[in-house]
Amino acid sequence: MQTLAENLTSQAISPTLEKLILTLANTSKEISHAVRHGALAGVLGATEQENVQGETQKKLDIITNDMLKDALKADGKVRGIASEEEDYVVEADANGEFLVCFDPLDGSSNIDINSLVGTIFSVLPAPAGELTENSFLQAGRNQVAAGYVLYGPSTMLALTTGQGVQLFTLNPETNEFLLTDGAMAISKDTGEFAINMSNQRFWEAPMQTYISDLLLGKIGPREKSFNMRWIAAMVGDVHRVLCRGGIFTYPTDNKNPEKPYKLRLMYEANPMAFLVEQAGGKASTGYETIMDIQPTEIHQRVAVILGSANEVDMCLEYHAQDYSEEPSL
Ligand code: FDP
Ligand code: ZN
C-alpha cells in the first residue's frame, strides 16, 4: 500500500505544500495517541477557560491546539495560523507561504463519552505583506489543501489538494498513514439525512418543510423512506457522507437570535466543502455556495447543507420557494 509521503509525491503539488501536509499528518498521529490514552493520561474533562466564542474549553481542545500550533510554527513555511481555540490569528514564519486554519478537536462534546472526534484543517496561500486577520479572509475556493483526521476505531486522514479525495488509514504497528481509498466518491442520491432534530421548531420555513417531507417517507411527496443519523461531531457526520452518501446540515435557527448559525466557515465549513465538492458532492448555505462566500471575520459562522449532489439540489429547491404566505410554525 502507498504511504502518505509516496502519494503526495505523485500529486501535482509543491514540495513545500507536501511538507506542510506531512507536518499536519505527523501531528495528528500525536493527537491520536493523546486521544487514545484518554482518562489514563488525565486529558479528559473541561478547563476553567472559555474560547472567544464563549464555549468552555476541554483539556484536549487546548492540548491539541498547542500541539498543532507548535508544529506549524516549526514547519518553516507557515506564515500564520487561525484556530477555533485562538482568539486572534497567530504569526508563524515571516517567510511562510501558507496560512493554516484549523479546528484542533472537532466534536469536543464527544470526548468524555469516548465517541468520535477529529481534527479539521484548511490551507490557504499567504498574501504578501504584513500578517493581519485580513490576510485570512479569502473565499474557500482559494484553498490549496484541506482535510480532516478522524480519531475513531481507526485513525483516518481524508485529504484533498484539488485532485480528488484520498483516504489514508493509520497503521498502528508502523505509525504510518497508508492509502486505503484513492478516490472517495459521494453517491449522487441518498436515503439518509443528518440534522439535530431537537432544533426543529427553531428552523426557517424551507428547512422545516424539507425535513417534514423526508419524515413523511413513502406517503409523502418524496415517495421514499429516509433514515437519520447524528454523531454530533461534524467530522464524523461528514466522514459518513463521504463513505456512503447522505445529506448533512446544520441550518440557520432562531434559538439564539444573536447566533443564527453554529458551524464556523474558515475551519469547519470551507475545508469540508472542498472535500465534498472534490468527491462529487455539493455544499451550500441554502442560498450561497459555501466556497464562494467572502469571509468577513475568522470566527464567522455559517449555515451548512452538504452531501449527495441530487439531495442537496433538492434541499436548495425548497430554499428557492416563497414561504411568505404560510403561517409560521
Ligand atoms: P462541537 O461544538 O462539539 O465541536 O463544532 C461544532 C460541533 O461540535 C460540530 O462538530 C457538530 O456537528 C455540532 O457542533 C454538534 O451540535 P449539537 O450540539 O447541536 O448536536
Ligand atoms: Zn468543530
mmCIF file of C-alpha atoms and ligand atoms in Angstrom:
data_model
loop_
_atom_site.group_PDB
_atom_site.id
_atom_site.type_symbol
_atom_site.label_atom_id
_atom_site.label_comp_id
_atom_site.label_asym_id
_atom_site.label_seq_id
_atom_site.Cartn_x
_atom_site.Cartn_y
_atom_site.Cartn_z
ATOM 1 C CA MET A 1 0.000 0.000 0.000
ATOM 2 C CA GLN A 2 1.158 3.519 -0.802
ATOM 3 C CA THR A 3 2.280 5.677 2.134
ATOM 4 C CA LEU A 4 1.046 9.242 2.522
ATOM 5 C CA ALA A 5 4.518 10.558 1.589
ATOM 6 C CA GLU A 6 4.595 8.415 -1.580
ATOM 7 C CA ASN A 7 1.088 9.508 -2.518
ATOM 8 C CA LEU A 8 1.918 13.200 -2.033
ATOM 9 C CA THR A 9 4.978 12.846 -4.261
ATOM 10 C CA SER A 10 2.695 11.525 -7.014
ATOM 11 C CA GLN A 11 0.395 14.568 -6.727
ATOM 12 C CA ALA A 12 0.948 17.820 -8.631
ATOM 13 C CA ILE A 13 1.806 19.951 -5.594
ATOM 14 C CA SER A 14 4.837 21.924 -4.467
ATOM 15 C CA PRO A 15 7.443 20.324 -2.156
ATOM 16 C CA THR A 16 6.567 22.962 0.472
ATOM 17 C CA LEU A 17 2.880 22.003 0.469
ATOM 18 C CA GLU A 18 3.887 18.336 0.575
ATOM 19 C CA LYS A 19 5.996 19.044 3.676
ATOM 20 C CA LEU A 20 3.194 21.041 5.328
ATOM 21 C CA ILE A 21 0.709 18.190 4.825
ATOM 22 C CA LEU A 22 3.220 15.798 6.396
ATOM 23 C CA THR A 23 3.611 18.199 9.354
ATOM 24 C CA LEU A 24 -0.185 18.166 9.831
ATOM 25 C CA ALA A 25 -0.371 14.380 9.440
ATOM 26 C CA ASN A 26 2.518 13.732 11.829
ATOM 27 C CA THR A 27 0.976 15.987 14.486
ATOM 28 C CA SER A 28 -2.342 14.197 14.087
ATOM 29 C CA LYS A 29 -0.559 10.930 14.955
ATOM 30 C CA GLU A 30 0.471 12.509 18.279
ATOM 31 C CA ILE A 31 -3.080 13.782 18.810
ATOM 32 C CA SER A 32 -4.392 10.290 18.048
ATOM 33 C CA HIS A 33 -2.047 8.967 20.727
ATOM 34 C CA ALA A 34 -3.259 11.523 23.322
ATOM 35 C CA VAL A 35 -6.941 10.912 22.482
ATOM 36 C CA ARG A 36 -6.476 7.147 22.683
ATOM 37 C CA HIS A 37 -4.945 7.338 26.174
ATOM 38 C CA GLY A 38 -7.946 9.358 27.386
ATOM 39 C CA ALA A 39 -8.560 9.069 31.105
ATOM 40 C CA LEU A 40 -5.247 7.197 31.571
ATOM 41 C CA ALA A 41 -3.369 10.348 30.587
ATOM 42 C CA GLY A 42 -5.678 12.614 32.620
ATOM 43 C CA VAL A 43 -6.649 14.550 29.493
ATOM 44 C CA LEU A 44 -10.439 14.253 29.723
ATOM 45 C CA GLY A 45 -12.740 16.898 31.193
ATOM 46 C CA ALA A 46 -13.119 20.648 30.965
ATOM 47 C CA THR A 47 -10.893 23.579 31.925
ATOM 48 C CA GLU A 48 -11.950 26.851 33.585
ATOM 49 C CA GLN A 49 -11.301 28.687 30.305
ATOM 50 C CA GLU A 50 -13.643 29.775 27.501
ATOM 51 C CA ASN A 51 -12.673 30.374 23.882
ATOM 52 C CA VAL A 52 -13.506 33.594 22.038
ATOM 53 C CA GLN A 53 -16.844 32.075 21.061
ATOM 54 C CA GLY A 54 -17.918 31.628 24.675
ATOM 55 C CA GLU A 55 -17.525 27.834 24.681
ATOM 56 C CA THR A 56 -15.890 26.130 27.672
ATOM 57 C CA GLN A 57 -12.598 24.638 26.504
ATOM 58 C CA LYS A 58 -11.916 20.978 27.192
ATOM 59 C CA LYS A 59 -8.417 19.975 28.284
ATOM 60 C CA LEU A 60 -7.932 18.179 24.979
ATOM 61 C CA ASP A 61 -9.032 21.274 22.995
ATOM 62 C CA ILE A 62 -6.110 23.162 24.493
ATOM 63 C CA ILE A 63 -3.584 20.309 24.343
ATOM 64 C CA THR A 64 -4.319 19.565 20.688
ATOM 65 C CA ASN A 65 -4.365 23.268 19.765
ATOM 66 C CA ASP A 66 -0.901 23.715 21.276
ATOM 67 C CA MET A 67 0.423 20.606 19.526
ATOM 68 C CA LEU A 68 -0.699 21.874 16.123
ATOM 69 C CA LYS A 69 0.388 25.453 16.778
ATOM 70 C CA ASP A 70 3.903 24.383 17.822
ATOM 71 C CA ALA A 71 4.298 22.007 14.872
ATOM 72 C CA LEU A 72 3.068 24.561 12.321
ATOM 73 C CA LYS A 73 5.321 27.281 13.729
ATOM 74 C CA ALA A 74 8.277 24.898 13.377
ATOM 75 C CA ASP A 75 7.345 23.869 9.807
ATOM 76 C CA GLY A 76 9.103 26.906 8.337
ATOM 77 C CA LYS A 77 6.628 27.540 5.526
ATOM 78 C CA VAL A 78 3.595 28.654 7.553
ATOM 79 C CA ARG A 79 3.015 32.425 7.624
ATOM 80 C CA GLY A 80 0.115 32.387 10.061
ATOM 81 C CA ILE A 81 -2.420 30.291 11.924
ATOM 82 C CA ALA A 82 -6.119 30.715 12.750
ATOM 83 C CA SER A 83 -7.675 28.240 15.175
ATOM 84 C CA GLU A 84 -11.051 27.708 16.788
ATOM 85 C CA GLU A 85 -9.199 27.871 20.115
ATOM 86 C CA GLU A 86 -7.226 31.080 19.434
ATOM 87 C CA ASP A 87 -8.956 34.460 19.787
ATOM 88 C CA TYR A 88 -6.685 36.126 17.237
ATOM 89 C CA VAL A 89 -4.550 34.999 14.321
ATOM 90 C CA VAL A 90 -1.111 33.720 15.299
ATOM 91 C CA GLU A 91 2.013 34.762 13.424
ATOM 92 C CA ALA A 92 4.391 31.952 12.432
ATOM 93 C CA ASP A 93 7.295 32.254 9.946
ATOM 94 C CA ALA A 94 7.900 35.637 8.275
ATOM 95 C CA ASN A 95 8.810 33.841 5.019
ATOM 96 C CA GLY A 96 5.912 31.392 5.179
ATOM 97 C CA GLU A 97 3.918 30.636 2.020
ATOM 98 C CA PHE A 98 0.782 29.282 3.666
ATOM 99 C CA LEU A 99 -1.957 30.159 6.125
ATOM 100 C CA VAL A 100 -3.462 27.271 8.080
ATOM 101 C CA CYS A 101 -6.929 27.419 9.664
ATOM 102 C CA PHE A 102 -7.883 24.519 11.931
ATOM 103 C CA ASP A 103 -10.304 23.101 14.442
ATOM 104 C CA PRO A 104 -7.886 21.042 16.565
ATOM 105 C CA LEU A 105 -10.554 18.777 18.033
ATOM 106 C CA ASP A 106 -13.966 18.914 16.413
ATOM 107 C CA GLY A 107 -16.840 17.380 18.335
ATOM 108 C CA SER A 108 -15.403 18.132 21.771
ATOM 109 C CA SER A 109 -18.687 17.205 23.440
ATOM 110 C CA ASN A 110 -17.876 13.620 22.349
ATOM 111 C CA ILE A 111 -14.518 13.493 24.160
ATOM 112 C CA ASP A 112 -15.820 12.487 27.564
ATOM 113 C CA ILE A 113 -18.086 9.753 26.165
ATOM 114 C CA ASN A 114 -15.331 8.063 24.144
ATOM 115 C CA SER A 115 -17.063 8.879 20.872
ATOM 116 C CA LEU A 116 -15.851 10.244 17.519
ATOM 117 C CA VAL A 117 -13.695 13.379 17.389
ATOM 118 C CA GLY A 118 -11.335 14.740 14.764
ATOM 119 C CA THR A 119 -9.027 17.497 13.544
ATOM 120 C CA ILE A 120 -10.128 19.651 10.589
ATOM 121 C CA PHE A 121 -7.688 21.811 8.578
ATOM 122 C CA SER A 122 -7.692 24.242 5.676
ATOM 123 C CA VAL A 123 -4.624 25.592 3.871
ATOM 124 C CA LEU A 124 -4.685 28.956 2.057
ATOM 125 C CA PRO A 125 -1.930 30.829 0.212
ATOM 126 C CA ALA A 126 -0.364 33.601 2.315
ATOM 127 C CA PRO A 127 -0.685 37.036 0.701
ATOM 128 C CA ALA A 128 2.423 39.247 0.663
ATOM 129 C CA GLY A 129 2.913 41.893 3.337
ATOM 130 C CA GLU A 130 2.017 42.217 6.986
ATOM 131 C CA LEU A 131 0.022 39.392 8.568
ATOM 132 C CA THR A 132 -3.391 40.522 9.824
ATOM 133 C CA GLU A 133 -6.826 38.923 10.147
ATOM 134 C CA ASN A 134 -7.498 40.297 6.644
ATOM 135 C CA SER A 135 -4.797 38.019 5.218
ATOM 136 C CA PHE A 136 -7.048 35.061 6.114
ATOM 137 C CA LEU A 137 -10.287 36.461 4.707
ATOM 138 C CA GLN A 138 -10.179 34.527 1.444
ATOM 139 C CA ALA A 139 -13.027 32.534 -0.097
ATOM 140 C CA GLY A 140 -12.841 28.737 0.304
ATOM 141 C CA ARG A 141 -12.147 28.489 -3.461
ATOM 142 C CA ASN A 142 -8.615 29.700 -2.672
ATOM 143 C CA GLN A 143 -7.819 26.649 -0.536
ATOM 144 C CA VAL A 144 -4.781 24.718 -1.777
ATOM 145 C CA ALA A 145 -5.426 21.772 0.550
ATOM 146 C CA ALA A 146 -7.963 20.681 3.148
ATOM 147 C CA GLY A 147 -8.722 17.612 5.166
ATOM 148 C CA TYR A 148 -9.576 16.036 8.448
ATOM 149 C CA VAL A 149 -8.224 13.318 10.691
ATOM 150 C CA LEU A 150 -10.849 11.165 12.359
ATOM 151 C CA TYR A 151 -9.911 9.531 15.666
ATOM 152 C CA GLY A 152 -12.254 6.546 15.579
ATOM 153 C CA PRO A 153 -11.826 2.772 15.812
ATOM 154 C CA SER A 154 -9.067 3.500 13.325
ATOM 155 C CA THR A 155 -7.400 6.848 12.744
ATOM 156 C CA MET A 156 -8.096 8.078 9.221
ATOM 157 C CA LEU A 157 -6.931 11.048 7.193
ATOM 158 C CA ALA A 158 -9.136 12.358 4.373
ATOM 159 C CA LEU A 159 -7.234 14.788 2.169
ATOM 160 C CA THR A 160 -7.708 16.929 -0.897
ATOM 161 C CA THR A 161 -5.255 19.137 -2.750
ATOM 162 C CA GLY A 162 -7.808 19.681 -5.518
ATOM 163 C CA GLN A 163 -7.078 16.306 -7.158
ATOM 164 C CA GLY A 164 -9.943 14.264 -5.748
ATOM 165 C CA VAL A 165 -10.123 12.978 -2.179
ATOM 166 C CA GLN A 166 -7.719 10.374 -0.839
ATOM 167 C CA LEU A 167 -8.338 8.416 2.354
ATOM 168 C CA PHE A 168 -5.443 7.103 4.445
ATOM 169 C CA THR A 169 -5.594 4.762 7.455
ATOM 170 C CA LEU A 170 -3.004 4.930 10.230
ATOM 171 C CA ASN A 171 -1.259 1.597 10.635
ATOM 172 C CA PRO A 172 -0.909 1.266 14.434
ATOM 173 C CA GLU A 173 2.081 -1.079 14.073
ATOM 174 C CA THR A 174 4.223 1.185 11.899
ATOM 175 C CA ASN A 175 2.578 4.550 12.777
ATOM 176 C CA GLU A 176 2.349 5.248 9.036
ATOM 177 C CA PHE A 177 -0.649 6.597 7.079
ATOM 178 C CA LEU A 178 -1.405 4.187 4.200
ATOM 179 C CA LEU A 179 -3.672 4.878 1.221
ATOM 180 C CA THR A 180 -6.873 2.863 1.625
ATOM 181 C CA ASP A 181 -9.104 4.725 -0.850
ATOM 182 C CA GLY A 182 -7.532 6.665 -3.710
ATOM 183 C CA ALA A 183 -10.731 8.334 -4.941
ATOM 184 C CA MET A 184 -13.563 8.847 -2.471
ATOM 185 C CA ALA A 185 -16.846 9.476 -4.275
ATOM 186 C CA ILE A 186 -20.162 10.558 -2.742
ATOM 187 C CA SER A 187 -23.190 8.864 -4.265
ATOM 188 C CA LYS A 188 -25.448 11.345 -6.112
ATOM 189 C CA ASP A 189 -28.588 10.073 -4.380
ATOM 190 C CA THR A 190 -29.200 9.077 -0.805
ATOM 191 C CA GLY A 191 -31.797 7.880 1.672
ATOM 192 C CA GLU A 192 -30.020 9.232 4.756
ATOM 193 C CA PHE A 193 -30.013 12.647 6.443
ATOM 194 C CA ALA A 194 -28.174 14.124 9.439
ATOM 195 C CA ILE A 195 -29.559 17.044 11.423
ATOM 196 C CA ASN A 196 -30.058 17.865 15.108
ATOM 197 C CA MET A 197 -33.844 17.294 15.163
ATOM 198 C CA SER A 198 -34.178 18.863 18.625
ATOM 199 C CA ASN A 199 -33.831 22.279 16.953
ATOM 200 C CA GLN A 200 -36.727 21.667 14.553
ATOM 201 C CA ARG A 201 -39.000 24.384 15.949
ATOM 202 C CA PHE A 202 -36.225 26.989 15.505
ATOM 203 C CA TRP A 203 -35.525 26.402 11.792
ATOM 204 C CA GLU A 204 -36.615 28.599 8.880
ATOM 205 C CA ALA A 205 -39.647 27.562 6.794
ATOM 206 C CA PRO A 206 -37.656 25.946 3.915
ATOM 207 C CA MET A 207 -35.802 23.556 6.266
ATOM 208 C CA GLN A 208 -38.979 22.832 8.276
ATOM 209 C CA THR A 209 -40.765 21.847 5.073
ATOM 210 C CA TYR A 210 -37.861 19.899 3.583
ATOM 211 C CA ILE A 211 -37.303 17.766 6.699
ATOM 212 C CA SER A 212 -41.061 17.237 7.218
ATOM 213 C CA ASP A 213 -41.240 15.858 3.679
ATOM 214 C CA LEU A 214 -38.304 13.495 4.361
ATOM 215 C CA LEU A 215 -40.042 12.260 7.516
ATOM 216 C CA LEU A 216 -43.244 11.513 5.578
ATOM 217 C CA GLY A 217 -41.288 8.817 3.722
ATOM 218 C CA LYS A 218 -43.170 6.798 1.108
ATOM 219 C CA ILE A 219 -46.507 8.503 1.770
ATOM 220 C CA GLY A 220 -45.015 11.996 1.314
ATOM 221 C CA PRO A 221 -44.017 13.940 -1.804
ATOM 222 C CA ARG A 222 -40.591 12.220 -1.895
ATOM 223 C CA GLU A 223 -42.269 8.762 -2.098
ATOM 224 C CA LYS A 224 -39.224 7.212 -0.403
ATOM 225 C CA SER A 225 -38.164 6.321 3.156
ATOM 226 C CA PHE A 226 -35.265 8.220 4.756
ATOM 227 C CA ASN A 227 -33.071 7.135 7.656
ATOM 228 C CA MET A 228 -31.476 9.553 10.136
ATOM 229 C CA ARG A 229 -28.030 9.690 11.814
ATOM 230 C CA TRP A 230 -26.454 12.312 14.127
ATOM 231 C CA ILE A 231 -22.961 11.816 15.545
ATOM 232 C CA ALA A 232 -22.787 15.386 16.967
ATOM 233 C CA ALA A 233 -19.294 15.816 15.587
ATOM 234 C CA MET A 234 -19.236 17.329 12.109
ATOM 235 C CA VAL A 235 -16.082 15.379 11.305
ATOM 236 C CA GLY A 236 -17.876 12.053 11.971
ATOM 237 C CA ASP A 237 -21.021 13.009 10.105
ATOM 238 C CA VAL A 238 -19.099 14.281 7.064
ATOM 239 C CA HIS A 239 -16.943 11.148 7.066
ATOM 240 C CA ARG A 240 -20.073 9.000 6.853
ATOM 241 C CA VAL A 241 -21.365 11.163 3.986
ATOM 242 C CA LEU A 242 -18.055 10.721 2.125
ATOM 243 C CA CYS A 243 -18.150 6.949 2.706
ATOM 244 C CA ARG A 244 -21.772 6.107 1.909
ATOM 245 C CA GLY A 245 -23.529 9.317 0.837
ATOM 246 C CA GLY A 246 -26.133 11.345 2.687
ATOM 247 C CA ILE A 247 -27.073 14.920 3.424
ATOM 248 C CA PHE A 248 -25.655 16.673 6.489
ATOM 249 C CA THR A 249 -26.985 20.007 7.634
ATOM 250 C CA TYR A 250 -26.624 22.458 10.496
ATOM 251 C CA PRO A 251 -29.131 25.032 9.270
ATOM 252 C CA THR A 252 -29.996 28.568 10.347
ATOM 253 C CA ASP A 253 -32.072 28.649 13.540
ATOM 254 C CA ASN A 254 -33.550 31.326 15.788
ATOM 255 C CA LYS A 255 -32.860 29.587 19.117
ATOM 256 C CA ASN A 256 -30.466 32.392 19.987
ATOM 257 C CA PRO A 257 -31.133 35.351 17.645
ATOM 258 C CA GLU A 258 -27.558 36.559 18.141
ATOM 259 C CA LYS A 259 -26.178 33.226 16.905
ATOM 260 C CA PRO A 260 -28.243 32.034 13.921
ATOM 261 C CA TYR A 261 -25.545 29.619 12.719
ATOM 262 C CA LYS A 262 -23.412 27.037 14.525
ATOM 263 C CA LEU A 263 -20.561 25.907 12.292
ATOM 264 C CA ARG A 264 -17.503 28.010 11.572
ATOM 265 C CA LEU A 265 -16.754 28.964 7.953
ATOM 266 C CA MET A 266 -12.959 29.108 7.927
ATOM 267 C CA TYR A 267 -12.060 25.864 9.719
ATOM 268 C CA GLU A 268 -15.203 23.721 9.531
ATOM 269 C CA ALA A 269 -17.443 24.583 6.554
ATOM 270 C CA ASN A 270 -14.782 25.533 3.966
ATOM 271 C CA PRO A 271 -12.460 22.518 4.363
ATOM 272 C CA MET A 272 -15.427 20.123 4.445
ATOM 273 C CA ALA A 273 -16.965 21.842 1.398
ATOM 274 C CA PHE A 274 -13.672 21.440 -0.513
ATOM 275 C CA LEU A 275 -13.562 17.704 0.321
ATOM 276 C CA VAL A 276 -17.239 17.200 -0.503
ATOM 277 C CA GLU A 277 -17.005 19.003 -3.872
ATOM 278 C CA GLN A 278 -13.844 17.061 -4.738
ATOM 279 C CA ALA A 279 -15.750 13.842 -4.020
ATOM 280 C CA GLY A 280 -18.590 14.885 -6.358
ATOM 281 C CA GLY A 281 -20.956 16.321 -3.739
ATOM 282 C CA LYS A 282 -22.230 19.836 -3.047
ATOM 283 C CA ALA A 283 -22.034 22.279 -0.135
ATOM 284 C CA SER A 284 -24.276 25.321 0.295
ATOM 285 C CA THR A 285 -25.795 27.587 2.931
ATOM 286 C CA GLY A 286 -29.194 27.173 1.267
ATOM 287 C CA TYR A 287 -28.688 30.418 -0.626
ATOM 288 C CA GLU A 288 -24.996 30.518 -1.483
ATOM 289 C CA THR A 289 -22.250 28.014 -2.361
ATOM 290 C CA ILE A 290 -20.069 27.694 0.763
ATOM 291 C CA MET A 291 -16.724 28.009 -1.017
ATOM 292 C CA ASP A 292 -17.818 31.249 -2.788
ATOM 293 C CA ILE A 293 -18.518 33.137 0.454
ATOM 294 C CA GLN A 294 -16.252 36.133 1.038
ATOM 295 C CA PRO A 295 -15.403 35.857 4.755
ATOM 296 C CA THR A 296 -15.597 38.936 6.967
ATOM 297 C CA GLU A 297 -14.011 37.519 10.136
ATOM 298 C CA ILE A 298 -12.004 34.415 11.044
ATOM 299 C CA HIS A 299 -14.514 33.020 13.549
ATOM 300 C CA GLN A 300 -17.541 33.692 11.326
ATOM 301 C CA ARG A 301 -20.341 31.101 11.398
ATOM 302 C CA VAL A 302 -22.499 29.857 8.513
ATOM 303 C CA ALA A 303 -25.442 27.588 7.785
ATOM 304 C CA VAL A 304 -24.257 24.337 6.175
ATOM 305 C CA ILE A 305 -26.060 21.907 3.866
ATOM 306 C CA LEU A 306 -23.723 19.380 2.241
ATOM 307 C CA GLY A 307 -23.502 15.916 0.764
ATOM 308 C CA SER A 308 -25.029 13.896 -2.087
ATOM 309 C CA ALA A 309 -25.421 16.261 -5.062
ATOM 310 C CA ASN A 310 -29.025 15.460 -6.014
ATOM 311 C CA GLU A 311 -30.230 15.622 -2.400
ATOM 312 C CA VAL A 312 -28.512 18.976 -1.768
ATOM 313 C CA ASP A 313 -30.112 20.265 -5.001
ATOM 314 C CA MET A 314 -33.496 19.067 -3.747
ATOM 315 C CA CYS A 315 -32.993 20.901 -0.437
ATOM 316 C CA LEU A 316 -31.993 24.053 -2.364
ATOM 317 C CA GLU A 317 -35.249 23.853 -4.344
ATOM 318 C CA TYR A 318 -37.130 24.183 -1.050
ATOM 319 C CA HIS A 319 -34.995 27.257 -0.245
ATOM 320 C CA ALA A 320 -35.864 28.837 -3.603
ATOM 321 C CA GLN A 321 -39.614 28.781 -2.866
ATOM 322 C CA ASP A 322 -41.630 31.634 -1.382
ATOM 323 C CA TYR A 323 -42.995 30.838 2.106
ATOM 324 C CA SER A 324 -44.346 34.321 2.910
ATOM 325 C CA GLU A 325 -47.988 33.232 2.626
ATOM 326 C CA GLU A 326 -47.573 30.314 5.042
ATOM 327 C CA PRO A 327 -48.298 30.582 8.769
ATOM 328 C CA SER A 328 -45.064 30.454 10.783
ATOM 329 C CA LEU A 329 -44.578 27.327 12.867
HETATM 330 P P1 FDP B 1 -18.694 20.742 18.922
HETATM 331 O O1 FDP B 1 -19.379 22.030 19.334
HETATM 332 O O2 FDP B 1 -18.871 19.636 19.923
HETATM 333 O O3 FDP B 1 -17.273 20.949 18.484
HETATM 334 O O4 FDP B 1 -18.043 22.287 16.027
HETATM 335 C C1 FDP B 1 -19.401 22.335 16.317
HETATM 336 C C2 FDP B 1 -19.986 20.968 16.565
HETATM 337 O O5 FDP B 1 -19.433 20.230 17.598
HETATM 338 C C3 FDP B 1 -19.972 20.080 15.302
HETATM 339 O O6 FDP B 1 -18.853 19.272 15.217
HETATM 340 C C4 FDP B 1 -21.242 19.272 15.419
HETATM 341 O O7 FDP B 1 -21.760 18.904 14.176
HETATM 342 C C5 FDP B 1 -22.155 20.198 16.161
HETATM 343 O O8 FDP B 1 -21.342 21.161 16.842
HETATM 344 C C6 FDP B 1 -22.995 19.462 17.167
HETATM 345 O O9 FDP B 1 -24.003 20.296 17.560
HETATM 346 P P2 FDP B 1 -25.163 19.878 18.597
HETATM 347 O O10 FDP B 1 -24.558 20.059 19.939
HETATM 348 O O11 FDP B 1 -26.259 20.845 18.307
HETATM 349 O O12 FDP B 1 -25.566 18.462 18.310
HETATM 350 ZN ZN ZN B 2 -15.691 21.914 15.395
#
